[in-house]
PDB file of C-alpha atoms in Angstrom:
ATOM      1  CA  MET A   1      19.392  -3.724  -8.096  1.00 85.00           C
ATOM      2  CA  GLU A   2      21.172  -4.991  -4.967  1.00 94.00           C
ATOM      3  CA  VAL A   3      18.724  -7.811  -3.469  1.00 96.00           C
ATOM      4  CA  VAL A   4      17.950  -8.115   0.281  1.00 96.00           C
ATOM      5  CA  ASN A   5      16.564 -11.549   2.057  1.00 96.00           C
ATOM      6  CA  THR A   6      15.032  -9.800   5.235  1.00 97.00           C
ATOM      7  CA  GLY A   7      14.619 -13.013   6.703  1.00 96.00           C
ATOM      8  CA  LYS A   8      11.342 -11.717   7.543  1.00 96.00           C
ATOM      9  CA  ASN A   9       7.655 -12.816   6.989  1.00 93.00           C
ATOM     10  CA  VAL A  10       6.017 -10.902   4.652  1.00 92.00           C
ATOM     11  CA  MET A  11       2.950 -10.235   7.660  1.00 88.00           C
ATOM     12  CA  ASP A  12       5.759  -8.078   9.065  1.00 92.00           C
ATOM     13  CA  MET A  13       5.845  -6.536   5.489  1.00 93.00           C
ATOM     14  CA  LEU A  14       2.422  -5.601   5.566  1.00 87.00           C
ATOM     15  CA  SER A  15       3.402  -3.731   9.150  1.00 88.00           C
ATOM     16  CA  ASP A  16       6.390  -2.292   7.529  1.00 93.00           C
ATOM     17  CA  LEU A  17       3.931  -0.785   4.968  1.00 92.00           C
ATOM     18  CA  LEU A  18       1.634   0.350   7.467  1.00 86.00           C
ATOM     19  CA  SER A  19       5.072   2.294   9.022  1.00 90.00           C
ATOM     20  CA  ASP A  20       5.635   4.142   5.546  1.00 92.00           C
ATOM     21  CA  LEU A  21       1.834   4.946   5.200  1.00 87.00           C
ATOM     22  CA  ASN A  22       2.603   6.736   8.730  1.00 85.00           C
ATOM     23  CA  ARG A  23       5.054   9.320   7.283  1.00 87.00           C
ATOM     24  CA  ASP A  24       4.984  12.815   7.208  1.00 83.00           C
ATOM     25  CA  ASP A  25       6.883  12.782   4.360  1.00 89.00           C
ATOM     26  CA  ILE A  26       4.293  10.973   2.116  1.00 87.00           C
ATOM     27  CA  LYS A  27       3.273  12.568  -1.049  1.00 85.00           C
ATOM     28  CA  LEU A  28       1.651  10.406  -3.046  1.00 85.00           C
ATOM     29  CA  VAL A  29       0.031   6.518  -2.769  1.00 85.00           C
ATOM     30  CA  GLU A  30      -0.826   4.266  -5.705  1.00 86.00           C
ATOM     31  CA  ARG A  31      -2.249   1.332  -6.219  1.00 85.00           C
ATOM     32  CA  LEU A  32      -3.697  -1.728  -8.509  1.00 85.00           C
ATOM     33  CA  PRO A  33      -5.627  -3.176  -9.027  1.00 86.00           C
ATOM     34  CA  TYR A  34      -7.766  -0.105 -10.215  1.00 82.00           C
ATOM     35  CA  VAL A  35     -10.839   1.197  -8.236  1.00 81.00           C
ATOM     36  CA  ARG A  36     -13.237   2.676  -9.830  1.00 83.00           C
ATOM     37  CA  GLU A  37     -14.835   5.971  -7.507  1.00 82.00           C
ATOM     38  CA  TYR A  38     -17.812   3.648  -6.650  1.00 85.00           C
ATOM     39  CA  GLU A  39     -16.382   1.214  -5.533  1.00 86.00           C
ATOM     40  CA  ARG A  40     -14.514   0.153  -2.529  1.00 83.00           C
ATOM     41  CA  TYR A  41     -10.541  -1.634  -3.266  1.00 82.00           C
ATOM     42  CA  ARG A  42     -11.384  -4.264  -0.617  1.00 84.00           C
ATOM     43  CA  ASP A  43     -14.660  -5.155  -2.185  1.00 88.00           C
ATOM     44  CA  VAL A  44     -12.430  -4.958  -5.292  1.00 90.00           C
ATOM     45  CA  ILE A  45      -9.646  -7.453  -3.904  1.00 89.00           C
ATOM     46  CA  THR A  46     -12.275  -9.854  -2.266  1.00 89.00           C
ATOM     47  CA  SER A  47     -13.882 -10.036  -5.695  1.00 92.00           C
ATOM     48  CA  ILE A  48     -10.916 -11.351  -7.820  1.00 93.00           C
ATOM     49  CA  LEU A  49      -9.364 -13.957  -4.462  1.00 91.00           C
ATOM     50  CA  LYS A  50     -12.893 -15.825  -4.307  1.00 93.00           C
ATOM     51  CA  GLU A  51     -13.209 -15.605  -8.944  1.00 95.00           C
ATOM     52  CA  PHE A  52      -9.572 -16.618  -9.431  1.00 96.00           C
ATOM     53  CA  HIS A  53      -8.438 -17.344  -5.647  1.00 94.00           C
ATOM     54  CA  ILE A  54      -5.501 -15.400  -6.922  1.00 95.00           C
ATOM     55  CA  ALA A  55      -5.507 -11.236  -6.414  1.00 93.00           C
ATOM     56  CA  LEU A  56      -2.299  -9.210  -6.727  1.00 94.00           C
ATOM     57  CA  ILE A  57      -1.637  -6.521  -4.710  1.00 91.00           C
ATOM     58  CA  LEU A  58       0.702  -3.673  -5.926  1.00 92.00           C
ATOM     59  CA  VAL A  59       1.144  -0.050  -3.974  1.00 91.00           C
ATOM     60  CA  ARG A  60       3.502   2.220  -4.468  1.00 93.00           C
ATOM     61  CA  LEU A  61       4.949   5.155  -1.953  1.00 93.00           C
ATOM     62  CA  THR A  62       6.189   8.055  -3.312  1.00 93.00           C
ATOM     63  CA  PHE A  63       8.021  10.823  -0.394  1.00 94.00           C
ATOM     64  CA  ASN A  64       8.851  14.177  -0.524  1.00 91.00           C
ATOM     65  CA  ASP A  65      12.258  13.635  -1.472  1.00 95.00           C
ATOM     66  CA  ASN A  66      10.977  11.383  -4.905  1.00 94.00           C
ATOM     67  CA  SER A  67      12.269   8.329  -2.930  1.00 96.00           C
ATOM     68  CA  ARG A  68       9.740   4.952  -3.734  1.00 97.00           C
ATOM     69  CA  LYS A  69       8.570   2.313  -2.525  1.00 97.00           C
ATOM     70  CA  GLY A  70       6.740  -0.643  -4.410  1.00 96.00           C
ATOM     71  CA  TYR A  71       4.954  -3.296  -2.019  1.00 96.00           C
ATOM     72  CA  VAL A  72       4.080  -6.432  -3.530  1.00 96.00           C
ATOM     73  CA  PHE A  73       1.685  -9.235  -2.568  1.00 93.00           C
ATOM     74  CA  LEU A  74       0.768 -12.102  -4.452  1.00 94.00           C
ATOM     75  CA  ILE A  75      -2.126 -14.275  -1.994  1.00 92.00           C
ATOM     76  CA  ARG A  76      -2.401 -17.917  -3.744  1.00 94.00           C
ATOM     77  CA  GLY A  77      -5.487 -19.002  -2.435  1.00 92.00           C
ATOM     78  CA  GLU A  78      -4.450 -23.953  -2.507  1.00 91.00           C
ATOM     79  CA  ASP A  79      -7.827 -25.039  -0.578  1.00 91.00           C
ATOM     80  CA  GLY A  80     -11.764 -23.938  -0.530  1.00 91.00           C
ATOM     81  CA  GLU A  81     -14.676 -23.144  -3.005  1.00 92.00           C
ATOM     82  CA  LEU A  82     -14.357 -21.118  -6.235  1.00 92.00           C
ATOM     83  CA  GLY A  83     -16.662 -17.980  -5.631  1.00 93.00           C
ATOM     84  CA  LYS A  84     -15.149 -18.240  -1.951  1.00 92.00           C
ATOM     85  CA  ILE A  85     -12.239 -16.523  -0.273  1.00 89.00           C
ATOM     86  CA  PRO A  86      -9.882 -19.159  -0.363  1.00 91.00           C
ATOM     87  CA  THR A  87      -9.851 -21.579   2.996  1.00 90.00           C
ATOM     88  CA  SER A  88      -6.030 -22.145   2.676  1.00 91.00           C
ATOM     89  CA  GLY A  89      -3.286 -20.788   1.058  1.00 91.00           C
ATOM     90  CA  ILE A  90      -0.104 -18.822   0.642  1.00 92.00           C
ATOM     91  CA  VAL A  91       0.848 -14.489   0.936  1.00 92.00           C
ATOM     92  CA  GLU A  92       4.328 -14.206  -0.306  1.00 94.00           C
ATOM     93  CA  GLY A  93       5.667 -10.415  -1.598  1.00 95.00           C
ATOM     94  CA  TYR A  94       8.036  -7.516  -1.832  1.00 98.00           C
ATOM     95  CA  VAL A  95       9.357  -3.822  -1.426  1.00 98.00           C
ATOM     96  CA  VAL A  96      11.118  -2.220  -4.201  1.00 98.00           C
ATOM     97  CA  ASP A  97      13.067   0.636  -2.892  1.00 97.00           C
ATOM     98  CA  ILE A  98      13.928   3.492  -5.295  1.00 97.00           C
ATOM     99  CA  LYS A  99      16.565   6.423  -4.158  1.00 96.00           C
ATOM    100  CA  GLY A 100      17.872   8.155  -6.540  1.00 93.00           C
ATOM    101  CA  ALA A 101      19.592   5.891  -8.855  1.00 94.00           C
ATOM    102  CA  GLU A 102      20.157   2.845  -5.213  1.00 96.00           C
ATOM    103  CA  ARG A 103      17.313   0.202  -6.506  1.00 97.00           C
ATOM    104  CA  LYS A 104      17.192  -2.567  -3.962  1.00 97.00           C
ATOM    105  CA  LYS A 105      14.372  -5.647  -3.312  1.00 98.00           C
ATOM    106  CA  PHE A 106      13.847  -6.890   0.057  1.00 98.00           C
ATOM    107  CA  LEU A 107      12.615  -9.895   0.138  1.00 98.00           C
ATOM    108  CA  TYR A 108      10.325 -11.695   2.476  1.00 97.00           C
ATOM    109  CA  ASN A 109       9.211 -14.903   3.674  1.00 97.00           C
ATOM    110  CA  PRO A 110       6.041 -16.218   2.297  1.00 95.00           C
ATOM    111  CA  ALA A 111       3.186 -16.976   4.859  1.00 91.00           C
ATOM    112  CA  MET A 112       0.297 -19.854   5.501  1.00 90.00           C
ATOM    113  CA  PHE A 113      -3.255 -19.292   5.917  1.00 86.00           C
ATOM    114  CA  SER A 114      -5.456 -20.900   6.787  1.00 85.00           C
ATOM    115  CA  ARG A 115      -8.879 -19.893   7.624  1.00 82.00           C
ATOM    116  CA  SER A 116     -10.464 -17.164   5.338  1.00 76.00           C
ATOM    117  CA  GLU A 117     -11.417 -14.985   7.576  1.00 81.00           C
ATOM    118  CA  ASP A 118      -7.702 -14.570   8.390  1.00 77.00           C
ATOM    119  CA  VAL A 119      -7.361 -13.273   4.541  1.00 77.00           C
ATOM    120  CA  ALA A 120     -10.600 -11.194   4.796  1.00 76.00           C
ATOM    121  CA  ALA A 121      -8.881  -9.228   8.182  1.00 78.00           C
ATOM    122  CA  ARG A 122      -5.863  -8.629   6.522  1.00 77.00           C
ATOM    123  CA  ILE A 123      -7.101  -7.275   3.630  1.00 77.00           C
ATOM    124  CA  MET A 124      -9.316  -4.995   5.706  1.00 77.00           C
ATOM    125  CA  GLU A 125      -6.510  -3.984   8.098  1.00 77.00           C
ATOM    126  CA  PHE A 126      -5.267  -2.843   4.522  1.00 73.00           C
ATOM    127  CA  ALA A 127      -7.972  -1.842   3.143  1.00 74.00           C
ATOM    128  CA  ASN A 128      -8.093   0.504   6.121  1.00 77.00           C
ATOM    129  CA  MET A 129      -4.900   1.759   6.350  1.00 75.00           C
ATOM    130  CA  TYR A 130      -4.529   2.787   2.789  1.00 74.00           C
ATOM    131  CA  ARG A 131      -7.510   5.349   3.318  1.00 75.00           C
ATOM    132  CA  LYS A 132      -6.548   6.615   6.336  1.00 77.00           C
ATOM    133  CA  ALA A 133      -3.565   7.567   4.319  1.00 75.00           C
ATOM    134  CA  GLU A 134      -5.329   8.713   1.555  1.00 75.00           C
ATOM    135  CA  GLU A 135      -7.055  11.012   4.124  1.00 78.00           C
ATOM    136  CA  ARG A 136      -3.130  12.413   5.797  1.00 74.00           C
ATOM    137  CA  ILE A 137      -2.011  13.245   2.550  1.00 75.00           C
ATOM    138  CA  SER A 138      -4.386  15.148   1.555  1.00 74.00           C
ATOM    139  CA  GLN A 139      -4.190  17.060   4.794  1.00 74.00           C
ATOM    140  CA  LEU A 140      -0.978  17.348   4.407  1.00 69.00           C
ATOM    141  CA  GLN A 141      -1.103  18.602   0.957  1.00 68.00           C
ATOM    142  CA  LEU A 142      -4.141  21.360   2.265  1.00 65.00           C
ATOM    143  CA  LEU A 143      -0.916  21.801   4.976  1.00 64.00           C
ATOM    144  CA  ARG A 144       1.147  22.463   2.844  1.00 60.00           C
ATOM    145  CA  GLU A 145      -0.218  24.390  -0.072  1.00 64.00           C
ATOM    146  CA  ALA A 146      -1.592  26.984   3.341  1.00 59.00           C
ATOM    147  CA  GLU A 147       2.517  27.561   4.055  1.00 59.00           C
ATOM    148  CA  ARG A 148       3.093  28.093   1.174  1.00 59.00           C
ATOM    149  CA  SER A 149      -0.323  31.009   0.047  1.00 56.00           C
ATOM    150  CA  ASP A 150       1.146  32.606   3.735  1.00 52.00           C
ATOM    151  CA  ALA A 151       4.567  32.843   3.276  1.00 51.00           C
ATOM    152  CA  PHE A 152       3.415  34.365  -0.796  1.00 48.00           C
ATOM    153  CA  PHE A 153       1.295  36.426   1.306  1.00 46.00           C
ATOM    154  CA  TYR A 154       3.662  37.889   3.886  1.00 48.00           C
ATOM    155  CA  GLU A 155       6.554  37.813   0.800  1.00 52.00           C
ATOM    156  CA  GLU A 156       4.680  40.602  -0.147  1.00 50.00           C
ATOM    157  CA  ALA A 157       3.782  42.269   2.423  1.00 48.00           C
ATOM    158  CA  GLY A 158       7.210  43.021   3.633  1.00 51.00           C
ATOM    159  CA  ASP A 159       7.737  44.895  -0.642  1.00 51.00           C
TER     160      ASP A 159
END
């Protein structure tokens, strides 16, 4: 696997994720930790971060050409009271890009945070991006199914 140092900050990686979530050829989005139907992802991440002062967020995107991207974020709190979001810490991350047999790992520079509000805002931003992407994927899948149904209809009508 080729390793590429992007020279960009991990917060730029969040922008790259947003860009990928907005692609028209996205067909699947998966994330860890697992969230049950009645839970909100942001609440699960925030709860983990409060309890342990560390959280690992994994997001895998699959595209129509079967290429995949895996986004890895590690939030580590350094200061603050347990039971609350850390008041300072570091966010690390990288992206694994898989296209056929080609695999690349893109490294991003860690980012420090010094306010718990910054972390909470980024978690909310990510959760909203993810929710919108899920909605878009559902809509795109419905459109693709409708196009296939229409194509089938027209094929039968032409016989």
